[in-house]
XYZ file of C-alpha atoms in Angstrom:
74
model
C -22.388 1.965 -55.009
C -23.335 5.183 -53.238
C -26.766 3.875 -52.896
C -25.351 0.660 -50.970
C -23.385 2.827 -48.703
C -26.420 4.788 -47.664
C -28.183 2.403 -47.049
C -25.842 0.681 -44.742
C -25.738 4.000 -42.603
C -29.054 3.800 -42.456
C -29.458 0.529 -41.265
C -26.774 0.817 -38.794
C -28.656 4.451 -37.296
C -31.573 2.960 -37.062
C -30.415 -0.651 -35.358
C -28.931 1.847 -32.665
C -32.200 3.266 -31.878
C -33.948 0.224 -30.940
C -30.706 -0.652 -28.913
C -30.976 -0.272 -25.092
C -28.751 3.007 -24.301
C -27.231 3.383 -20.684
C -26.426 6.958 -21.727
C -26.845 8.271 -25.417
C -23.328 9.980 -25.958
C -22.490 5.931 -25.435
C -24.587 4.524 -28.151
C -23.688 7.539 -30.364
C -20.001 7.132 -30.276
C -20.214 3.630 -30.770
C -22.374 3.824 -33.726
C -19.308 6.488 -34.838
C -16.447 4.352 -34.150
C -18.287 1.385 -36.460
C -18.435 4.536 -38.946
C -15.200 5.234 -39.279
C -13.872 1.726 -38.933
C -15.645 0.821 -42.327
C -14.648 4.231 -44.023
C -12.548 3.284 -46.934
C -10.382 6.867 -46.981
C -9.419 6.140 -43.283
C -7.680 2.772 -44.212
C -6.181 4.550 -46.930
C -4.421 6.985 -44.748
C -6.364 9.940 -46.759
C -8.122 11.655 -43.564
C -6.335 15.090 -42.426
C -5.533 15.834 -39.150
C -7.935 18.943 -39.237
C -10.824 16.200 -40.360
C -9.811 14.226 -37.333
C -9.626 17.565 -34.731
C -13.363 17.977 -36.122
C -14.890 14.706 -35.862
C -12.984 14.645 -32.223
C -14.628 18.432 -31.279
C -18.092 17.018 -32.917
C -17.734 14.038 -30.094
C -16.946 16.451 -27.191
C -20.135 18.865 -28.352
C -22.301 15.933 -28.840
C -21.105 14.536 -25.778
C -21.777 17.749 -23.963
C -25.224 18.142 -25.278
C -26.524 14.716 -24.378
C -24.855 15.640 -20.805
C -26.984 18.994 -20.342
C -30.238 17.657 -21.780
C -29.720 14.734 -19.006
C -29.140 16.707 -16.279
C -32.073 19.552 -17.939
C -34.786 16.444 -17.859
C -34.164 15.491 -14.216
């Protein structure tokens, strides 16, 4: 089963690559939301509001990073 899994992450990463990205903080939060749609503990009700805070700071440093290496390569 874990096997499976993996290998459905992986897919999914690597269809995202070969997308076409307007920005990537776009594509990559995408790719997350699909994540945690199909994550069985988040239908269960089992993730903990300090999980959530987390994932949420994760997306504003990602977010933030993509931004600066942008605005670094121009």
């Amino acid at each position: 089963m874990t096997g499976q899994r993996l290998e459905r992450r992986t897919t999914i990463a690597v269809e995202a690559d070969l997308r076409p990205q307007e920005t990537p903080s776009q594509a990559w939060r995408t790719d997350f939301d699909l994540e945690i749609d199909k994550a069985p503990l988040w239908h269960k009700g089992e993730v903990s509001i300090e999980t959530l805070q987390a994932l949420d700071d994760l997306c504003a440093s990602r977010t933030q990073s993509d931004h600066e290496r942008a605005t670094w390569q121009q």
